[in-house]
Every structure is written in structure tokens, then in C-alpha cells.
Backbone as a printed PyTorch tensor [residue, N CA C, xyz], in Angstrom:
tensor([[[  0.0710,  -4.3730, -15.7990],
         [  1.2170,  -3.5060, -15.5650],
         [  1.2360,  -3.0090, -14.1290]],

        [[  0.0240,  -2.9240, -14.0120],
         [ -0.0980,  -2.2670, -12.0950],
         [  0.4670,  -3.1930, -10.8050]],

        [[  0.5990,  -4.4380, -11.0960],
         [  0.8110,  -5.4100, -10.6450],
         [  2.3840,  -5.7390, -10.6130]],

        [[  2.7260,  -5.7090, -11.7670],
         [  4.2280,  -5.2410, -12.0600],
         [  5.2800,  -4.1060, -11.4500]],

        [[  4.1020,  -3.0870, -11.7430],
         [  4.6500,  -1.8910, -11.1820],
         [  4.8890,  -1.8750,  -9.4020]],

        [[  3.8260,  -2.9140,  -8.7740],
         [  3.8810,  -2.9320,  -7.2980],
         [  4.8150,  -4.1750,  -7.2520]],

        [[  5.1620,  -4.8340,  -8.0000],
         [  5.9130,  -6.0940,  -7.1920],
         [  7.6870,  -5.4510,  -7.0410]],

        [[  7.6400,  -4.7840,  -8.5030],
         [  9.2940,  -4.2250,  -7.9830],
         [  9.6150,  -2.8680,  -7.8170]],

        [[  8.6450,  -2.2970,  -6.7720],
         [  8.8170,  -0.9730,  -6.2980],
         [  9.5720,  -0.8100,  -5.6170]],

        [[ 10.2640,  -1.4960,  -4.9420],
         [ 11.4470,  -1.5020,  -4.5290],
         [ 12.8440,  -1.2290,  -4.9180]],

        [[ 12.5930,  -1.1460,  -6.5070],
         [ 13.6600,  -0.8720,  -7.2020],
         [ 13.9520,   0.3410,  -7.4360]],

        [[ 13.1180,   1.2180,  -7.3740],
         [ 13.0600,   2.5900,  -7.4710],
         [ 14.0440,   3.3950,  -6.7430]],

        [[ 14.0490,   2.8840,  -5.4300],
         [ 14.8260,   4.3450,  -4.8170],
         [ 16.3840,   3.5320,  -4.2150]],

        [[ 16.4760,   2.5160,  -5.1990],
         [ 18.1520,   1.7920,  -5.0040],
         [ 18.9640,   3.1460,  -5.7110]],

        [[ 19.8030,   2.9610,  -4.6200],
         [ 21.2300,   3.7890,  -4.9780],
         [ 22.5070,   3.0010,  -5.9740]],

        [[ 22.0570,   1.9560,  -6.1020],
         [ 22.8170,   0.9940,  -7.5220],
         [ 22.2390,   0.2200,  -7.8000]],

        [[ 22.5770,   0.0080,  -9.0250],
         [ 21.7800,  -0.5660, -10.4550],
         [ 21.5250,  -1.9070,  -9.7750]],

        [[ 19.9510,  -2.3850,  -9.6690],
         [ 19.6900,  -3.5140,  -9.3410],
         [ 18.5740,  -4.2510, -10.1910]],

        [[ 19.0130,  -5.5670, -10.3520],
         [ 17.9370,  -6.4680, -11.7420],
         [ 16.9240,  -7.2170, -11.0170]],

        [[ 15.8070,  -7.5160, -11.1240],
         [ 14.8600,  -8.3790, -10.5290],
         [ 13.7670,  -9.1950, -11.3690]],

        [[ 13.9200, -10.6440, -11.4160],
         [ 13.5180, -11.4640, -12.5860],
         [ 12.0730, -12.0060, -11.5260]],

        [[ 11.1000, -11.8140, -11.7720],
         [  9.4980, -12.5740, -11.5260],
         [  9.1640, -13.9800, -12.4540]],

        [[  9.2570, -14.7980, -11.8800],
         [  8.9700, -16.3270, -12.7340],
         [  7.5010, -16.9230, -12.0560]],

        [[  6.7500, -16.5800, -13.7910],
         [  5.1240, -16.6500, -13.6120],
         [  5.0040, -18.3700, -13.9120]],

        [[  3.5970, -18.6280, -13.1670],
         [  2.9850, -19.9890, -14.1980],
         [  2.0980, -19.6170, -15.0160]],

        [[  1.2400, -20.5570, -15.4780],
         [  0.6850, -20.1270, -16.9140],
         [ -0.6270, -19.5510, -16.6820]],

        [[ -0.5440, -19.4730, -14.9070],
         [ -2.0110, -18.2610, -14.5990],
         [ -1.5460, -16.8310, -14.2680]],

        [[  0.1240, -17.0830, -14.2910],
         [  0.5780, -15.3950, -13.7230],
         [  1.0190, -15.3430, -12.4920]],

        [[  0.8440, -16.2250, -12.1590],
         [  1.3020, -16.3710, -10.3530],
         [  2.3170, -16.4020, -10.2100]],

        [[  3.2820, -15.5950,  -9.3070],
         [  4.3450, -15.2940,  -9.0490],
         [  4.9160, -16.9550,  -8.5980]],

        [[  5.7340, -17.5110,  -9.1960],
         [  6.6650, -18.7770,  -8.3530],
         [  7.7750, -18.3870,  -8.0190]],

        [[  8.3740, -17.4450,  -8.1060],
         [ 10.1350, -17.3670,  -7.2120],
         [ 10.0280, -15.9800,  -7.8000]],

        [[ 10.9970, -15.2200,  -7.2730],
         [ 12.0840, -13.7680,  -7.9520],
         [ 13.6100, -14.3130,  -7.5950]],

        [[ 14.1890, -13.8760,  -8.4640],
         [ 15.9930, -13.3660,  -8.2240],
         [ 16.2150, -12.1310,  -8.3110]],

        [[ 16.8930, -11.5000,  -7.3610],
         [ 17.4010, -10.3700,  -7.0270],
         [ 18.4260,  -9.8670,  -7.4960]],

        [[ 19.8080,  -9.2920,  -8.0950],
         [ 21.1060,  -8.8010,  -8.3070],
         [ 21.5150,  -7.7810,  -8.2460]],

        [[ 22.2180,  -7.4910,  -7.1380],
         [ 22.9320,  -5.7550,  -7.6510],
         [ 23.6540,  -6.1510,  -8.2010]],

        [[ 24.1450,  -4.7770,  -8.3280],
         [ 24.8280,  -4.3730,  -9.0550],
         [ 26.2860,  -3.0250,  -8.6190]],

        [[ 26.5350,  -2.0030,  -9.7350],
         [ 27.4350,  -1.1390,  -9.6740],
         [ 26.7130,  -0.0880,  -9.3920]],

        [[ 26.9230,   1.3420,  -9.6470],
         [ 25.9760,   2.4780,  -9.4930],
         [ 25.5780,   3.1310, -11.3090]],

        [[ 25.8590,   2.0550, -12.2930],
         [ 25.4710,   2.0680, -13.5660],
         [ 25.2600,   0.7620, -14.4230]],

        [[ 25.6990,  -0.1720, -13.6410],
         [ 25.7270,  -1.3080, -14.3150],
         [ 25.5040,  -2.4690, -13.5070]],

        [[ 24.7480,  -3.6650, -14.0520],
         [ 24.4080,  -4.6890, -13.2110],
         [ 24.6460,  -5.6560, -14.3720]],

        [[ 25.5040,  -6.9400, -13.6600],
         [ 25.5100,  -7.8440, -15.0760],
         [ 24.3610,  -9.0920, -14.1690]],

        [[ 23.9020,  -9.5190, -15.4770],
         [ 22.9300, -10.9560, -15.2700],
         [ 23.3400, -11.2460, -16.7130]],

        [[ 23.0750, -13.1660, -16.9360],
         [ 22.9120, -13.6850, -17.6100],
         [ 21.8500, -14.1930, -18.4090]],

        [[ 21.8120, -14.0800, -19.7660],
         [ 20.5940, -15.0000, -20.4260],
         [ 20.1690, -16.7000, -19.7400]],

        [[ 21.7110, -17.0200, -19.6600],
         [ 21.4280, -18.4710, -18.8460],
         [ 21.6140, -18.7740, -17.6940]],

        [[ 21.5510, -17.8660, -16.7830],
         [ 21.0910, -17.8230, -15.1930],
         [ 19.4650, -17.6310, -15.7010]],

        [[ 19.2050, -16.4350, -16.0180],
         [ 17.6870, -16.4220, -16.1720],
         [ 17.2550, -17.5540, -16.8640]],

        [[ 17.5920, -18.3580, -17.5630],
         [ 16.5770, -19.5880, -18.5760],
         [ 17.1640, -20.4210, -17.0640]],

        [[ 17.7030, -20.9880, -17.0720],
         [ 18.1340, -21.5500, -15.4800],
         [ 17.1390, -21.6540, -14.9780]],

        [[ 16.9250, -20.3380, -14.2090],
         [ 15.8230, -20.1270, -13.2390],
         [ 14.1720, -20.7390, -13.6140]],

        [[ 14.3120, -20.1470, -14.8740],
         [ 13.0760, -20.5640, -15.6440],
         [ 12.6800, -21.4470, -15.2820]],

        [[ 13.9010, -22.2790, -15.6860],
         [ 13.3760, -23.8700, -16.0890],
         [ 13.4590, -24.7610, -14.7910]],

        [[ 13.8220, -24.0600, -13.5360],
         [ 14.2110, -24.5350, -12.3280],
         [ 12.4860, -24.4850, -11.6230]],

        [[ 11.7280, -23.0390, -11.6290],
         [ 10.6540, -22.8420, -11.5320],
         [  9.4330, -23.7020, -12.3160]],

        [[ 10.1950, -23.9640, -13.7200],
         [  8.8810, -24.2920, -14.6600],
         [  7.7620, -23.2720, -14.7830]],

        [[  8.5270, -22.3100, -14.5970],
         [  7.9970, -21.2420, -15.3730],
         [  7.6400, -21.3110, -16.7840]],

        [[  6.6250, -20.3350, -17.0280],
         [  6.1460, -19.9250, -18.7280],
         [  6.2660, -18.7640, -19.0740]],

        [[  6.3870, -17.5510, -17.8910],
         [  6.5670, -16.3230, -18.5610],
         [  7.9040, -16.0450, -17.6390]],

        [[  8.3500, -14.9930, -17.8630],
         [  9.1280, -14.2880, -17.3190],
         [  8.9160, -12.7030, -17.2050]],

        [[  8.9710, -11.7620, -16.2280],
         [  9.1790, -10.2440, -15.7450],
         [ 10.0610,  -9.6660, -15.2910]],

        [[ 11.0510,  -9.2470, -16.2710],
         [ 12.4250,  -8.7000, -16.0560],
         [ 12.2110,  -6.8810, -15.2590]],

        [[ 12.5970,  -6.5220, -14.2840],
         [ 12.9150,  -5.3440, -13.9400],
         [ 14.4960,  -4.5330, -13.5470]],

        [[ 14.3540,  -3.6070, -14.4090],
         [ 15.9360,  -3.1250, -13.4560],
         [ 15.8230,  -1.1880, -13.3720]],

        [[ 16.4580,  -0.9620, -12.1720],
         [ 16.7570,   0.2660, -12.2240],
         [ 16.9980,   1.1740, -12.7820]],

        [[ 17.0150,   2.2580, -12.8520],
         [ 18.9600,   3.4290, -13.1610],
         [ 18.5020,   4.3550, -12.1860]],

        [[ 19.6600,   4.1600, -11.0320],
         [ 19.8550,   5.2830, -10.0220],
         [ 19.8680,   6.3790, -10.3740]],

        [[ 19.9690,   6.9160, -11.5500],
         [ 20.3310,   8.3890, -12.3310],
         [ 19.0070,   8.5870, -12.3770]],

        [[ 18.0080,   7.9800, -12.1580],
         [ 16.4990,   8.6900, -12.2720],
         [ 15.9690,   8.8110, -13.7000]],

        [[ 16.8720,   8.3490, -14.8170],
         [ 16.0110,   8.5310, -15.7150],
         [ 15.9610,   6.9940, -16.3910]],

        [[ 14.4090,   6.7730, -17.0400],
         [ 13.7880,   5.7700, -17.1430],
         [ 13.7250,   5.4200, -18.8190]],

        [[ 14.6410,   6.2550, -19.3960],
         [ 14.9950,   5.7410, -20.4040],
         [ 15.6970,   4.3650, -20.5960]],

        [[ 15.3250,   3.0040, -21.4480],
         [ 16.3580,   2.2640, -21.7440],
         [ 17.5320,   2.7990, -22.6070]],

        [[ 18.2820,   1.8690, -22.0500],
         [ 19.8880,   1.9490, -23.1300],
         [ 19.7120,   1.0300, -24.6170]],

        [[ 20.8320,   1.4050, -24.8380],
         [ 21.3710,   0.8420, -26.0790],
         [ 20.7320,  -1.1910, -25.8390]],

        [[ 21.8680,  -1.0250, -24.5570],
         [ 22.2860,  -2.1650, -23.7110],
         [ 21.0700,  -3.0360, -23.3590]],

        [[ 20.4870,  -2.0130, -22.8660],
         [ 18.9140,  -2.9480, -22.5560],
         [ 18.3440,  -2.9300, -23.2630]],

        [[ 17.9500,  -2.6030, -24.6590],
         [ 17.1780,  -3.2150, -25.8230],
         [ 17.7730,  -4.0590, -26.2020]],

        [[ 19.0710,  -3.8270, -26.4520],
         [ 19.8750,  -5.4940, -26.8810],
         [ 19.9790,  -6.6200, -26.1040]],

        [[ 19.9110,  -6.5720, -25.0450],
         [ 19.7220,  -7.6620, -23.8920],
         [ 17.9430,  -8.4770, -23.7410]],

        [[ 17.9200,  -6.9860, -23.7420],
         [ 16.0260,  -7.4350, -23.5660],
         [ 15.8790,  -8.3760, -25.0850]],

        [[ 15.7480,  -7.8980, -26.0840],
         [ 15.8180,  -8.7200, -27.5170],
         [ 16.3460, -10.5300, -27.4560]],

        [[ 17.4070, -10.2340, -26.9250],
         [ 18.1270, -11.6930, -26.8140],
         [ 17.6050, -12.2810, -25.9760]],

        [[ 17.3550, -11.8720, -24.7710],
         [ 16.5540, -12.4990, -23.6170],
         [ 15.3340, -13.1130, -24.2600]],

        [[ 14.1280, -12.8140, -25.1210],
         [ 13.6630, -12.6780, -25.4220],
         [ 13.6390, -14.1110, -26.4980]],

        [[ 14.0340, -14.0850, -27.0890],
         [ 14.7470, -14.7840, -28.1750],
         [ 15.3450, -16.3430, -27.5110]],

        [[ 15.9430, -15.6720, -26.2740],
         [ 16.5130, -17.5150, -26.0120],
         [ 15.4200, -18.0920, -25.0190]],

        [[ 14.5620, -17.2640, -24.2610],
         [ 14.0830, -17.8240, -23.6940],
         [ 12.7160, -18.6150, -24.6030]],

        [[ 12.1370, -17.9710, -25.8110],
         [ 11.5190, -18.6920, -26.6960],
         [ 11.6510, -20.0330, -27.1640]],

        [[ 13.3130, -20.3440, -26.8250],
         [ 13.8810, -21.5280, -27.2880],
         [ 12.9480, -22.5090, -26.4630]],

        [[ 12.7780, -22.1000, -25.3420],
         [ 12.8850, -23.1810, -23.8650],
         [ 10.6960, -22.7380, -24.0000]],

        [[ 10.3860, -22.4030, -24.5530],
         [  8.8170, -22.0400, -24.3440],
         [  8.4110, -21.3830, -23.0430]],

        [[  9.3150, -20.3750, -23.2020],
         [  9.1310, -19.3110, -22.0800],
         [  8.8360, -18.1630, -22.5570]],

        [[  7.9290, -17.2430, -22.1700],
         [  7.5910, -15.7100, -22.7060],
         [  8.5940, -14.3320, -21.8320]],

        [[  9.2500, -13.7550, -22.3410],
         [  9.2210, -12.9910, -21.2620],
         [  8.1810, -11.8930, -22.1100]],

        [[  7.5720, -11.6510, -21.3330],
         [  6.7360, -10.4440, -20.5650],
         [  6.4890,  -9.5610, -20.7130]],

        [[  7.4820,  -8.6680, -19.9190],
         [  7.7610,  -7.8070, -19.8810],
         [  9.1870,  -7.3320, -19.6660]],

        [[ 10.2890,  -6.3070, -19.6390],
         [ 11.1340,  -5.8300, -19.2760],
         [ 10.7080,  -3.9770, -18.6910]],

        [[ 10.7440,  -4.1240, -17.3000],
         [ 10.4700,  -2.2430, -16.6790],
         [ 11.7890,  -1.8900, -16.5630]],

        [[ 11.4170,  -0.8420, -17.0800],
         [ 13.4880,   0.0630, -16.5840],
         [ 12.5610,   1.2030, -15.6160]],

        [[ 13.2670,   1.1460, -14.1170],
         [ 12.5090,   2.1520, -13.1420],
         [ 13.8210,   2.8710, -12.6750]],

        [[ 12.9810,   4.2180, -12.8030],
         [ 13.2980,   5.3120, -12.2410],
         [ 12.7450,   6.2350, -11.0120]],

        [[ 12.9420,   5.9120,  -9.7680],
         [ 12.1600,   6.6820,  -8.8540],
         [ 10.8070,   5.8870,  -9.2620]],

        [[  9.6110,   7.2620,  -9.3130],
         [  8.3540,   7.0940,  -9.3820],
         [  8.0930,   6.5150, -10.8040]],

        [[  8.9420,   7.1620, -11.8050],
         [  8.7870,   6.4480, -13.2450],
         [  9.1560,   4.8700, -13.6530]],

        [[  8.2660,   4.4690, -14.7580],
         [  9.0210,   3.3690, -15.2990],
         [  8.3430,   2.9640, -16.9060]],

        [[  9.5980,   2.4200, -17.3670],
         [  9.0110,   2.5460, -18.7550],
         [  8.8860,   0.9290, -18.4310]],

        [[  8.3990,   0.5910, -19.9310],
         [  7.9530,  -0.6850, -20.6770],
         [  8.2950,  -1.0260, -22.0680]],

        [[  9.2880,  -1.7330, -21.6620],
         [  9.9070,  -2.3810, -23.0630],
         [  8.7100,  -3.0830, -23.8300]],

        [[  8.0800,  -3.7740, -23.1180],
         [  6.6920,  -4.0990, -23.9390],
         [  5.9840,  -3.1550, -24.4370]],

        [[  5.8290,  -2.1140, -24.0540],
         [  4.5110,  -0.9920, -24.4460],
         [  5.5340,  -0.7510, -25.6230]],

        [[  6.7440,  -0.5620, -25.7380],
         [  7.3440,   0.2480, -26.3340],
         [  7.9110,  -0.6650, -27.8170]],

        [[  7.1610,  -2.2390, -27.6470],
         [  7.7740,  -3.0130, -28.8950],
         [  8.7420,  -3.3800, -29.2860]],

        [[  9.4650,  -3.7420, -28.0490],
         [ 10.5090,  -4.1980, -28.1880],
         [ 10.3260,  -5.6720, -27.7750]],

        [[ 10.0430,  -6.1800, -27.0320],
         [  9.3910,  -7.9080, -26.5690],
         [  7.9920,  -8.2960, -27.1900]]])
């Protein structure tokens, strides 16, 4: 998680909602990121831009991160349902994702810690 937490620290002190996808190999090693802003509440990405990428990398895992400029590090509705599906299609293709961080400033949660991936 510490590792995680330093690769998209950068996301923290964005003034709009920005997504950042980490595509691991099967030792963890970073092979590419994609970047996306977004609005100042909303950022759209796709399930199949991200399997895309995946499969462009030959990636095995995936590390989803995204913001909320509002500072709080609660997920939404939105991002458990996204994270879930993400989750789900990328299984199709024998990809893991990971993790999903929702960061806030200094905070950030974990959709993984939290049982949702």
C-alpha cells in the first residue's frame, strides 16, 4: 500500500477530479500509467480503455487511483459500482485489479482494505 500511496501522490492536491491507472507485471513492476482529468467532481474513464491498456501492456494486475478535490476520501455510490465492474471485466481478460485508492489531500482510502475488489 506504501508504494501505492507514493506512486499517485500526486493526486492529492488536484483541484479536479483526476483518474490514474498503474499496469503491473506479474512481479509488480510498474509497465505504463494513464492519466485523465477530469471536471471538479467527476472524471469519466472506461472499463474498455482500461482492459485496452491492460492488454496493450500485458499486464496482470491493475492499480486504479482517483481523487475528490472536496477532500473527503470517502468512495461514492459511483465508485463502488465502477470499481466492482472494473473488477469483474477485467477478470475476463486474466487481469487482477488490485487495488482502487480514492485520495483526499493527505488521506486515502482502499477499496481493497474495505472489500470491495
Amino acid at each position: 500500500m506504501a508504494e501505492a500511496r507514493a506512486l499517485f501522490a500526486g493526486l492529492g492536491g488536484a483541484g479536479v477530479e483526476m483518474v490514474a491507472v498503474a499496469y503491473l507485471d506479474p512481479n509488480r513492476r510498474l509497465l505504463g500509467m494513464r492519466h485523465v482529468a477530469g471536471g471538479r467532481d467527476q472524471v469519466a474513464v472506461s472499463i474498455r480503455r482500461i482492459a485496452a491498456d491492460a492488454l496493450t501492456f500485458d499486464a496482470v494486475g491493475v492499480v486504479m487511483a482517483h481523487n475528490h478535490p472536496s477532500g473527503d476520501a470517502t468512495p461514492s455510490a459511483r465508485d463502488l459500482a465502477f470499481t466492482r465492474a472494473l473488477a469483474a471485466g477485467l477478470r475476463t481478460l486474466e487481469v487482477v485489479l488490485l487495488d482502487h485508492l480514492v485520495i483526499a489531500g493527505e488521506r486515502v482510502t482502499s477499496l481493497r482494505a474495505m472489500g470491495v475488489v
